[in-house]
Coordinates of C-alpha atoms in Angstrom, one line a residue:
X1 CA -42.3 -37.1 23.6
X2 CA -42.6 -40.7 22.0
X3 CA -43.3 -38.4 18.6
X4 CA -39.7 -36.4 19.1
X5 CA -37.9 -39.7 19.7
X6 CA -39.5 -41.0 16.6
X7 CA -38.7 -37.6 14.7
X8 CA -35.1 -37.6 15.8
X9 CA -35.1 -41.3 14.7
X10 CA -36.2 -40.8 11.4
X11 CA -33.7 -38.0 10.9
X12 CA -30.7 -40.1 12.1
X13 CA -31.7 -42.6 9.4
X14 CA -31.7 -39.8 6.7
X15 CA -28.5 -39.1 7.0
X16 CA -27.2 -42.7 7.1
X17 CA -28.6 -42.9 3.7
X18 CA -27.5 -40.1 2.8
X19 CA -24.0 -40.6 4.3
X20 CA -24.5 -44.0 2.3
X21 CA -25.2 -42.3 -1.2
X22 CA -29.5 -43.8 -1.0
X23 CA -31.4 -41.1 -1.3
X24 CA -33.8 -41.0 2.0
X25 CA -37.3 -40.9 -0.3
X26 CA -36.8 -43.2 -3.2
X27 CA -33.9 -45.1 -1.4
X28 CA -31.7 -45.2 -4.9
X29 CA -27.9 -44.5 -5.5
X30 CA -28.7 -41.5 -8.1
X31 CA -27.6 -38.6 -5.7
X32 CA -25.8 -36.3 -8.2
X33 CA -24.0 -32.8 -7.0
X34 CA -24.8 -29.7 -9.3
X35 CA -21.7 -27.7 -9.4
X36 CA -23.8 -24.8 -10.7
X37 CA -26.3 -24.4 -7.7
X38 CA -24.3 -26.0 -5.7
X39 CA -26.4 -28.7 -4.1
X40 CA -26.8 -32.2 -4.2
X41 CA -29.8 -34.0 -5.6
X42 CA -31.5 -37.2 -6.3
X43 CA -31.7 -37.6 -10.4
X44 CA -34.5 -40.4 -9.7
X45 CA -37.1 -38.5 -7.7
X46 CA -35.5 -34.5 -7.6
X47 CA -35.0 -34.5 -3.7
X48 CA -32.8 -31.8 -3.0
X49 CA -30.6 -32.9 0.0
X50 CA -28.1 -30.3 0.7
X51 CA -28.0 -26.7 -0.7
X52 CA -25.7 -23.5 -0.5
X53 CA -22.6 -26.0 1.2
X54 CA -19.7 -24.0 2.8
X55 CA -16.9 -24.3 0.9
X56 CA -13.7 -25.1 3.4
X57 CA -11.4 -24.4 0.1
X58 CA -9.2 -21.8 -0.1
X59 CA -10.0 -18.4 -2.7
X60 CA -7.7 -19.1 -5.2
X61 CA -7.8 -21.5 -7.9
X62 CA -4.3 -23.8 -9.4
X63 CA -3.5 -25.8 -12.0
X64 CA -0.5 -27.6 -11.1
X65 CA 1.5 -28.7 -8.0
X66 CA 3.6 -26.2 -8.5
X67 CA 1.2 -23.1 -8.4
X68 CA -0.6 -24.7 -5.3
X69 CA 2.6 -24.6 -3.7
X70 CA 3.4 -21.2 -4.5
X71 CA -0.4 -20.0 -3.7
X72 CA -0.6 -21.8 -0.3
X73 CA 0.1 -20.0 2.5
X74 CA -0.3 -19.6 5.9
X75 CA -0.6 -16.6 8.0
X76 CA 0.4 -12.6 6.9
X77 CA 2.3 -12.4 3.3
X78 CA 6.2 -12.9 3.0
X79 CA 7.6 -9.3 2.7
X80 CA 11.2 -8.3 1.5
X81 CA 11.1 -5.2 3.6
X82 CA 12.2 -7.1 6.5
X83 CA 15.4 -9.3 7.6
X84 CA 13.7 -12.5 8.4
X85 CA 11.0 -12.4 5.7
X86 CA 8.2 -11.4 8.7
X87 CA 8.2 -15.1 10.1
X88 CA 9.1 -14.0 13.2
X89 CA 6.8 -13.0 16.1
X90 CA 7.2 -9.7 17.2
X91 CA 6.3 -9.5 21.1
X92 CA 4.0 -6.1 21.4
X93 CA 4.6 -3.2 23.9
X94 CA 1.6 -3.1 25.0
X95 CA 1.7 -4.9 27.6
X96 CA -2.0 -6.1 27.3
X97 CA -3.4 -10.1 26.8
X98 CA -5.5 -11.3 23.8
X99 CA -8.5 -9.9 25.4
X100 CA -7.1 -6.4 25.7
X101 CA -6.7 -6.2 29.4
X102 CA -3.6 -4.7 31.0
X103 CA -1.3 -6.8 33.2
X104 CA -0.4 -7.2 36.0
X105 CA 3.3 -4.8 36.9
X106 CA 5.2 -8.2 37.4
X107 CA 4.0 -9.5 34.3
X108 CA 5.7 -5.9 32.6
X109 CA 9.3 -6.9 33.9
X110 CA 9.0 -10.5 32.5
X111 CA 7.7 -9.5 29.3
X112 CA 10.4 -6.2 28.9
X113 CA 13.2 -9.5 29.5
X114 CA 11.6 -11.5 26.8
X115 CA 11.0 -8.8 24.4
X116 CA 14.8 -8.0 24.8
X117 CA 16.2 -11.4 24.2
X118 CA 13.6 -12.0 21.4
X119 CA 15.0 -8.8 19.8
X120 CA 18.2 -10.0 20.3
X121 CA 18.0 -14.0 18.5
X122 CA 16.1 -12.2 15.8
X123 CA 19.4 -11.9 14.2
X124 CA 21.8 -14.5 14.2
X125 CA 24.8 -13.4 12.4
X126 CA 26.4 -9.9 10.6
X127 CA 24.9 -10.6 7.5
X128 CA 20.9 -10.1 9.3
X129 CA 22.3 -7.4 11.6
X130 CA 23.4 -5.6 8.3
X131 CA 20.2 -6.1 6.7
X132 CA 18.0 -5.5 9.5
X133 CA 19.8 -2.1 9.5
X134 CA 19.6 -1.1 6.3
X135 CA 16.1 -2.0 5.5
X136 CA 15.1 -0.4 8.8
X137 CA 16.7 2.7 6.8
X138 CA 14.5 2.3 3.4
X139 CA 11.6 1.9 5.7
X140 CA 12.7 5.4 7.3
X141 CA 13.5 7.0 3.7
X142 CA 10.0 5.6 2.4
X143 CA 7.8 7.0 4.7
X144 CA 9.6 10.4 5.0
X145 CA 9.5 10.5 0.8
X146 CA 6.3 9.3 0.8
X147 CA 6.5 6.8 -1.8
X148 CA 4.0 3.9 -2.2
X149 CA 4.8 0.2 -0.7
X150 CA 6.2 -1.8 -3.7
X151 CA 8.8 0.8 -4.1
X152 CA 10.4 -0.4 -0.8
X153 CA 9.9 -3.9 -1.6
X154 CA 11.7 -3.4 -5.0
X155 CA 14.3 -1.2 -2.8
X156 CA 14.4 -4.3 -0.5
X157 CA 15.2 -6.8 -3.1
X158 CA 18.0 -4.7 -4.7
X159 CA 20.0 -4.4 -1.9
X160 CA 19.4 -7.9 -0.8
X161 CA 21.1 -8.4 -4.5
X162 CA 23.8 -6.4 -3.8
X163 CA 24.2 -7.6 -0.2
X164 CA 24.5 -11.4 -1.7
X165 CA 27.0 -10.3 -4.6
X166 CA 29.2 -8.5 -1.7
X167 CA 29.1 -5.2 -3.4
X168 CA 28.7 -3.6 0.2
X169 CA 32.0 -3.9 1.2
X170 CA 34.2 -0.7 1.6
X171 CA 30.7 1.3 1.3
X172 CA 28.5 2.7 3.8
X173 CA 25.2 0.9 4.5
X174 CA 23.5 4.0 4.2
X175 CA 25.1 4.7 1.0
X176 CA 24.1 1.2 -0.5
X177 CA 20.2 1.7 0.9
X178 CA 19.8 5.0 -0.1
X179 CA 20.9 4.1 -3.8
X180 CA 18.9 0.7 -3.6
X181 CA 15.8 3.1 -3.4
X182 CA 17.0 5.8 -5.1
X183 CA 16.9 2.9 -7.9
X184 CA 13.6 1.5 -7.0
X185 CA 11.9 5.1 -7.4
X186 CA 13.5 5.1 -11.3
X187 CA 12.5 1.7 -11.9
X188 CA 9.0 2.0 -10.8
X189 CA 8.7 5.3 -12.2
X190 CA 8.0 7.4 -9.1
X191 CA 9.6 11.1 -9.9
X192 CA 11.8 11.5 -6.7
X193 CA 14.9 13.6 -8.0
X194 CA 18.4 12.5 -6.6
X195 CA 17.8 16.0 -4.0
X196 CA 14.4 14.8 -2.6
X197 CA 16.4 11.4 -1.7
X198 CA 19.0 13.2 -0.6
X199 CA 17.6 15.2 1.9
X200 CA 15.9 12.3 3.6
X201 CA 19.3 10.6 3.8
X202 CA 22.4 10.5 6.1
X203 CA 25.1 10.4 3.6
X204 CA 25.7 13.3 0.8
X205 CA 24.7 13.4 -2.8
X206 CA 28.0 12.6 -4.4
X207 CA 28.4 9.3 -2.8
X208 CA 24.8 8.6 -3.3
X209 CA 25.5 8.8 -7.1
X210 CA 29.0 7.2 -7.3
X211 CA 27.1 3.9 -5.3
X212 CA 24.0 4.5 -7.6
X213 CA 26.2 4.0 -10.8
X214 CA 28.1 1.5 -9.1
X215 CA 25.3 -0.8 -7.8
X216 CA 23.0 -0.7 -11.1
X217 CA 25.8 -1.0 -13.2
X218 CA 27.1 -4.6 -11.0
X219 CA 23.4 -6.0 -11.0
X220 CA 22.7 -5.2 -14.3
X221 CA 19.7 -2.4 -14.2
X222 CA 19.2 -1.2 -17.0
X223 CA 16.9 2.2 -16.0
X224 CA 15.6 4.6 -19.0
X225 CA 15.9 8.5 -18.5
X226 CA 13.9 10.2 -16.4
X227 CA 11.3 11.8 -18.0
X228 CA 10.8 15.5 -17.0
X229 CA 7.1 15.5 -17.8
X230 CA 6.6 13.1 -14.4
X231 CA 7.6 15.9 -12.1
X232 CA 5.2 18.2 -13.7
X233 CA 1.9 17.3 -12.3
X234 CA 3.7 17.1 -8.3
X235 CA 5.1 20.5 -9.4
X236 CA 1.9 22.0 -10.2
X237 CA 0.2 20.8 -7.2
X238 CA 2.5 22.4 -5.0
X239 CA 2.7 25.2 -6.4
X240 CA -1.3 25.6 -7.0
X241 CA -1.0 26.7 -10.6
X242 CA -4.3 26.4 -13.1
X243 CA -4.9 22.7 -14.9
X244 CA -3.9 24.8 -18.7
X245 CA -0.4 25.8 -17.1
X246 CA 0.3 22.0 -16.2
X247 CA -1.1 20.7 -19.8
X248 CA 1.2 23.9 -21.2
X249 CA 4.0 22.9 -19.4
X250 CA 3.6 18.9 -21.0
X251 CA 3.0 20.2 -24.1
X252 CA 6.5 22.5 -23.9
X253 CA 8.5 19.5 -22.3
X254 CA 7.0 16.8 -25.3
X255 CA 8.1 19.5 -27.9
X256 CA 11.8 20.6 -26.3
X257 CA 12.5 16.5 -25.7
X258 CA 11.4 15.9 -29.2
X259 CA 14.4 17.9 -30.5
X260 CA 16.8 16.1 -27.6
X261 CA 16.8 19.9 -25.5
X262 CA 16.4 18.0 -22.5
X263 CA 19.9 16.1 -23.1
X264 CA 22.5 16.3 -19.9
X265 CA 20.2 18.7 -18.1
X266 CA 18.3 17.7 -14.6
X267 CA 14.9 16.6 -15.2
X268 CA 13.6 18.4 -12.0
X269 CA 15.1 22.0 -13.3
X270 CA 14.1 21.1 -16.9
X271 CA 10.6 20.6 -15.6
X272 CA 10.3 23.9 -13.4
X273 CA 11.6 25.8 -16.0
X274 CA 9.0 24.7 -18.7
X275 CA 6.1 25.4 -16.0
X276 CA 7.8 28.8 -15.4
X277 CA 7.7 29.5 -19.2
X278 CA 3.5 27.5 -19.2
X279 CA 2.5 30.3 -16.7
X280 CA 3.8 33.3 -18.8
X281 CA 2.3 31.7 -21.8
X282 CA -0.8 31.4 -19.9
X283 CA -0.5 35.2 -18.5
X284 CA -0.6 33.0 -14.8
X285 CA 2.5 35.0 -12.7
X286 CA 4.6 31.9 -11.0
X287 CA 7.8 33.4 -9.2
X288 CA 10.5 32.2 -10.3
X289 CA 11.8 31.7 -6.9
X290 CA 8.8 29.5 -6.0
X291 CA 9.3 27.2 -8.9
X292 CA 13.4 26.8 -8.0
X293 CA 12.4 26.2 -4.3
X294 CA 9.5 23.1 -5.0
X295 CA 12.1 21.3 -7.7
X296 CA 14.9 22.1 -5.3
X297 CA 16.9 23.7 -7.8
X298 CA 18.3 27.2 -8.7
X299 CA 16.5 30.2 -10.2
X300 CA 19.4 30.7 -12.5
X301 CA 18.6 27.1 -13.7
X302 CA 15.0 28.0 -14.1
X303 CA 15.8 31.4 -16.0
X304 CA 18.6 29.8 -18.4
X305 CA 16.3 26.6 -19.6
X306 CA 12.7 28.5 -19.9
X307 CA 14.2 30.9 -22.6
X308 CA 16.2 27.7 -24.3
X309 CA 12.6 26.1 -24.2
X310 CA 10.8 29.3 -25.5
X311 CA 13.1 29.7 -28.1
X312 CA 13.1 26.0 -29.4
X313 CA 9.3 26.1 -29.5
X314 CA 9.4 30.0 -30.8
X315 CA 6.9 31.0 -29.0
X316 CA 7.1 34.4 -26.4
X317 CA 4.9 35.6 -23.6
X318 CA 2.8 38.3 -24.5
X319 CA 4.0 40.9 -22.3

């Protein structure tokens, strides 16, 4: 019992010395920090005082005050795909507490009322209600098209810019939201045709195309023409054709685009025709109807384009 009291008193004495910057062994003030090993060592006697300390700081590094302010965060990261950027609290619909236990029936009604009021106060004016509906439409179409998250973020930013510059006036929210998504797909080099975007939208293709041109012009968004070769891997995967057909189709597109044959033509139809022509040259039968349906174009388009491509590269199928 006496020994333990002495040891405890000794430990407290050593801790006080360390806190005072003195080595408990040689009682000198030569304690230094070794950043390579993460240790505090006495230079005089070599005693290791502390090792493997816990770093409570952030995992990122900042080299000036601006970077520190930009990188510092609390909670989930901000997102442009929600009208409030993800800052508000959402009351869960499962009616369970923090431990995952179901709440009583009396609490269900109270939570329902809280959920209704919380949903109402998330939007304070017509502009936020407009933005909330538009971003939900973008989220729905992104999910239907299967495009990655960066496209949704880019589309949300484009719609926000259009709303700030009052480009929505006189146009439907769905039309501008769909145009923003199509612009984002073009900007992020995600191969989705106007027909594919129209198939998941609530507006017709003519309105989407007209609004897309207006938004891109007003926001000064410069987009390169869509390269038909971007559609080849996805179309070939859906058609389940061989790798040699995909390689040949890309070769046909590269050679014909250098001659300017694709100018003024639908990139999806041009890609579909190249795949059909590649199938003929590689002796792999691919029905024209299947190619046309995959690219959401017509059989006539595929037939006309593939003949032009074969004439341009001066090759004809063996049979």
